[in-house]
Short mmCIF file of C-alpha atoms in Angstrom, two decimals:
data_model
loop_
_atom_site.label_atom_id
_atom_site.label_comp_id
_atom_site.label_asym_id
_atom_site.label_seq_id
_atom_site.Cartn_x
_atom_site.Cartn_y
_atom_site.Cartn_z
CA ILE M 1 -28.19 18.70 34.83
CA SER M 2 -28.49 18.59 31.08
CA LEU M 3 -29.31 20.99 28.14
CA MET M 4 -28.16 24.07 29.95
CA HIS M 5 -27.74 27.00 27.48
CA PHE M 6 -24.03 27.81 26.82
CA ASP M 7 -22.57 31.29 28.14
CA THR M 8 -25.16 31.52 30.60
CA THR M 9 -24.81 32.19 34.39
CA TYR M 10 -26.84 29.99 36.65
CA PHE M 11 -27.61 30.39 40.22
CA TRP M 12 -28.36 27.62 42.76
CA ARG M 13 -29.25 26.99 46.37
CA VAL M 14 -29.94 23.98 48.58
CA ARG M 15 -32.01 23.31 51.67
CA ALA M 16 -32.70 20.09 53.75
CA ARG M 17 -36.14 18.59 54.50
CA HIS M 18 -37.79 15.78 56.37
CA ASP M 19 -41.66 15.08 57.01
CA ALA M 20 -41.67 17.69 60.03
CA ASP M 21 -39.54 20.48 59.01
CA GLU M 22 -37.03 22.06 56.47
CA SER M 23 -33.89 24.15 56.87
CA MET M 24 -33.26 27.59 55.66
CA TRP M 25 -31.99 28.04 52.13
CA SER M 26 -28.19 27.75 51.62
CA GLU M 27 -26.37 30.91 50.46
CA THR M 28 -26.74 31.38 46.77
CA TRP M 29 -23.76 30.19 44.42
CA SER M 30 -23.51 30.76 40.76
CA TYR M 31 -21.55 29.45 37.98
CA MET M 32 -21.20 30.32 34.10
CA THR M 33 -21.29 27.66 31.34
CA THR M 34 -18.47 27.70 28.70
CA ASP M 35 -19.02 29.20 25.46
CA GLN M 36 -16.07 27.87 23.36
CA VAL M 37 -14.61 24.69 22.31
CA VAL M 38 -10.67 24.30 23.15
CA HIS M 39 -8.48 23.11 20.26
CA GLU M 40 -5.86 20.46 20.90
CA SER M 41 -4.04 19.61 17.63
CA PRO M 42 -2.55 20.20 15.32
CA ASP M 43 -0.84 23.09 17.10
CA ASP M 44 -1.86 26.55 15.49
CA GLY M 45 0.53 27.40 12.50
CA ALA M 46 1.95 23.71 12.54
CA THR M 47 3.50 22.89 9.11
CA GLY M 48 4.45 19.89 7.31
CA GLN M 49 1.00 18.11 8.32
CA MET M 50 0.09 14.96 6.43
CA LEU M 51 -3.01 14.93 4.14
CA ASP M 52 -4.74 12.81 6.59
CA VAL M 53 -3.97 14.90 9.71
CA THR M 54 -6.23 14.27 12.75
CA ILE M 55 -7.90 17.69 13.94
CA GLU M 56 -8.79 17.24 17.64
CA TRP M 57 -10.37 19.46 20.38
CA ASP M 58 -11.48 18.97 23.99
CA ASP M 59 -14.41 16.94 24.54
CA MET M 60 -17.35 19.23 26.01
CA ARG M 61 -19.49 16.84 28.14
CA GLY M 62 -23.16 17.45 27.57
CA SER M 63 -22.84 18.14 23.82
CA TYR M 64 -24.55 16.00 21.28
CA GLU M 65 -22.57 16.99 18.35
CA TYR M 66 -19.94 19.44 16.87
CA ILE M 67 -20.13 21.56 14.02
CA TYR M 68 -16.66 22.22 12.41
CA GLU M 69 -15.36 24.13 9.41
CA LEU M 70 -12.04 23.20 7.34
CA CYS M 71 -11.23 25.55 4.63
CA ASP M 72 -8.35 27.03 2.66
CA ASP M 73 -10.29 30.26 3.13
CA PRO M 74 -9.66 32.02 6.35
CA SER M 75 -13.09 33.76 6.01
CA PHE M 76 -14.76 30.60 5.73
CA ASN M 77 -16.77 31.91 2.73
CA THR M 78 -16.68 28.59 0.74
CA PRO M 79 -18.93 25.85 1.79
CA CYS M 80 -16.85 23.79 4.30
CA ILE M 81 -19.07 22.87 7.15
CA PHE M 82 -19.11 19.36 8.53
CA PHE M 83 -20.87 17.53 11.57
CA THR M 84 -19.54 14.88 13.89
CA ASP M 85 -20.40 13.35 17.25
CA GLU M 86 -16.75 12.76 18.07
CA ASN M 87 -13.97 15.28 19.26
CA SER M 88 -11.81 14.55 16.62
CA VAL M 89 -11.95 14.10 12.86
CA THR M 90 -9.39 12.69 10.04
CA ALA M 91 -9.23 15.21 7.32
CA MET M 92 -9.77 14.14 3.78
CA GLY M 93 -9.38 15.63 0.34
CA LEU M 94 -6.45 18.14 1.55
CA LEU M 95 -3.92 19.26 -1.04
CA PHE M 96 0.00 19.56 -0.59
CA GLY M 97 1.46 22.72 0.35
CA THR M 98 -1.71 24.45 1.32
CA THR M 99 -2.72 26.17 4.42
CA TYR M 100 -6.05 25.34 6.10
CA TYR M 101 -8.03 27.09 8.63
CA TRP M 102 -10.40 25.47 11.33
CA ARG M 103 -12.88 26.14 14.03
CA VAL M 104 -15.47 24.19 15.84
CA LYS M 105 -18.69 24.73 17.91
CA ALA M 106 -20.66 22.30 20.15
CA ALA M 107 -24.22 21.76 20.11
CA HIS M 108 -27.06 20.07 21.83
CA THR M 109 -30.91 20.27 21.14
CA GLU M 110 -31.29 23.60 23.01
CA ASP M 111 -28.24 25.61 21.93
CA THR M 112 -24.84 25.98 20.51
CA THR M 113 -21.53 27.50 21.38
CA SER M 114 -19.93 30.41 19.73
CA TRP M 115 -17.27 29.48 17.21
CA SER M 116 -13.91 28.62 18.61
CA GLU M 117 -11.05 30.64 17.93
CA MET M 118 -9.44 29.94 14.44
CA TRP M 119 -6.42 27.90 14.05
CA SER M 120 -4.41 26.94 11.01
CA PHE M 121 -1.89 24.27 9.77
CA GLU M 122 0.02 23.79 6.40
CA THR M 123 0.18 20.52 4.77
CA MET M 124 3.37 18.92 3.68
CA ASN M 125 5.06 19.92 0.39
CA SER M 126 8.40 18.02 0.35
CA VAL M 127 9.72 14.51 1.33
CA ASN M 128 12.62 14.17 3.71
CA LEU M 129 15.29 11.86 2.36
CA VAL M 130 17.08 9.41 4.78
CA SER M 131 19.77 7.27 3.18
CA PRO M 132 22.20 7.02 1.70
CA GLY M 133 23.47 10.20 3.21
CA ASN M 134 24.08 13.19 0.98
CA GLY M 135 27.57 13.09 -0.51
CA SER M 136 28.21 9.61 0.85
CA TYR M 137 29.97 6.55 -0.75
CA VAL M 138 28.13 3.41 -1.00
CA ASP M 139 29.84 0.09 -1.21
CA ASP M 140 26.94 -1.66 -2.99
CA TYR M 141 26.11 -1.96 -6.71
CA PHE M 142 22.48 -2.39 -5.77
CA PRO M 143 21.77 0.33 -2.97
CA THR M 144 18.65 0.93 -1.13
CA LEU M 145 17.35 4.48 -1.20
CA SER M 146 15.08 5.61 1.76
CA TRP M 147 13.00 8.46 2.92
CA GLN M 148 10.68 9.48 5.76
CA GLU M 149 7.24 7.99 5.79
CA ALA M 150 4.18 10.03 4.91
CA THR M 151 0.49 9.15 5.43
CA GLY M 152 -2.70 9.92 3.49
CA ILE M 153 -1.07 9.77 0.00
CA ALA M 154 -1.07 7.27 -2.86
CA GLY M 155 2.59 7.03 -3.42
CA PHE M 156 6.04 8.38 -4.16
CA GLN M 157 7.83 9.16 -7.22
CA LEU M 158 11.65 8.44 -7.36
CA GLN M 159 14.12 9.53 -9.94
CA TYR M 160 17.93 8.98 -10.03
CA ASP M 161 20.38 10.04 -12.54
CA THR M 162 24.08 10.70 -13.21
CA ASP M 163 23.14 14.24 -14.26
CA GLN M 164 22.24 16.49 -11.41
CA ASN M 165 19.66 18.03 -13.74
CA PHE M 166 17.84 14.77 -14.23
CA THR M 167 18.00 14.95 -18.10
CA GLU M 168 17.58 11.22 -18.52
CA PRO M 169 16.34 9.97 -15.00
CA THR M 170 15.51 6.45 -14.21
CA GLU M 171 12.01 6.69 -12.50
CA GLU M 172 10.08 4.50 -10.03
CA MET M 173 6.50 4.70 -8.75
CA ILE M 174 6.45 3.40 -5.20
CA ASP M 175 3.16 2.72 -3.15
CA GLY M 176 2.54 4.92 -0.32
CA ASP M 177 3.12 2.44 2.44
CA LYS M 178 6.62 1.92 1.29
CA TYR M 179 9.51 4.10 2.35
CA SER M 180 12.54 2.78 0.49
CA HIS M 181 13.56 1.29 -2.89
CA LYS M 182 16.23 -1.17 -3.72
CA ILE M 183 17.83 -0.56 -7.24
CA LEU M 184 17.74 -3.66 -9.16
CA PHE M 185 20.16 -2.92 -12.05
CA SER M 186 23.73 -2.79 -11.15
CA LEU M 187 25.27 0.88 -10.80
CA GLN M 188 28.54 1.83 -12.09
CA LEU M 189 31.67 1.89 -9.71
CA ASP M 190 33.03 5.36 -9.03
CA GLN M 191 29.91 6.94 -10.48
CA THR M 192 28.09 9.68 -8.55
CA TYR M 193 24.31 9.50 -8.77
CA PHE M 194 21.80 12.08 -7.83
CA TRP M 195 18.23 11.38 -6.59
CA ARG M 196 15.00 12.98 -5.41
CA VAL M 197 11.53 11.83 -4.35
CA ARG M 198 8.16 13.52 -4.30
CA ALA M 199 4.81 12.34 -2.94
CA TYR M 200 1.39 12.16 -5.04
CA GLU M 201 -2.23 11.84 -4.36
CA ASN M 202 -5.12 12.24 -6.65
CA GLY M 203 -3.46 14.22 -9.13
CA ASP M 204 -1.56 16.54 -6.95
CA THR M 205 2.23 16.24 -6.07
CA THR M 206 4.54 17.82 -3.39
CA ASN M 207 7.62 19.67 -4.66
CA TRP M 208 10.55 17.42 -5.22
CA SER M 209 12.73 16.79 -2.28
CA PRO M 210 16.04 18.42 -2.21
CA THR M 211 18.52 16.55 -4.39
CA TRP M 212 20.98 14.30 -2.57
CA SER M 213 23.90 12.49 -4.09
CA PHE M 214 25.89 9.17 -3.49
CA THR M 215 28.96 7.53 -5.09
CA ILE M 216 29.25 3.89 -5.73
CA GLY M 217 32.66 2.76 -4.20
CA VAL M 218 34.78 3.03 -1.05
CA GLU M 219 35.62 6.70 0.10
CA PRO M 220 39.05 7.61 -0.63
CA GLN M 221 41.60 7.77 2.32
#
């Protein structure tokens, strides 16, 4: 059975027949069609989401397409309506550190569901540093600095300096598919260095990561 209306009660019955006779009708049963799409991911209220986050909901069989809204306005007053024939989409054009709201409805040629409940998520606004560990000693004049990966971005901006206020930092711009940087100029023995990273995309940046430090040499015993 196709193209049934959403949020509608249907009644049905059956009888058997052959060329000479037919049975009585069965008892009448009923069922009600659904009226809302069910969200899957990201979880409502999720934080730290990538700019290319995938929004997904349960597939509703019998639907031809989905209509969804994805806005930074919980009232959905700004133009933010889109269409897809899949039950998931990859977000585009998001900003760092922003809360987005989304909802979906299913449609076919005869009817549409009501809007699903509204869920929200917040995009990433910082980069997590990985190594060298904060406050650690590094027995390497050319250490490698690394951080957790992020997707949907153009790249990372790295700064390191002997001054924790980064008054005259050395700065590197690193492509978004690389999550580490090897320092190519020899650092000074027994010198403490401070470093931080932020992501950038299309003129927008995250906040700077927390500042970590490391010292060149062997940790005193």
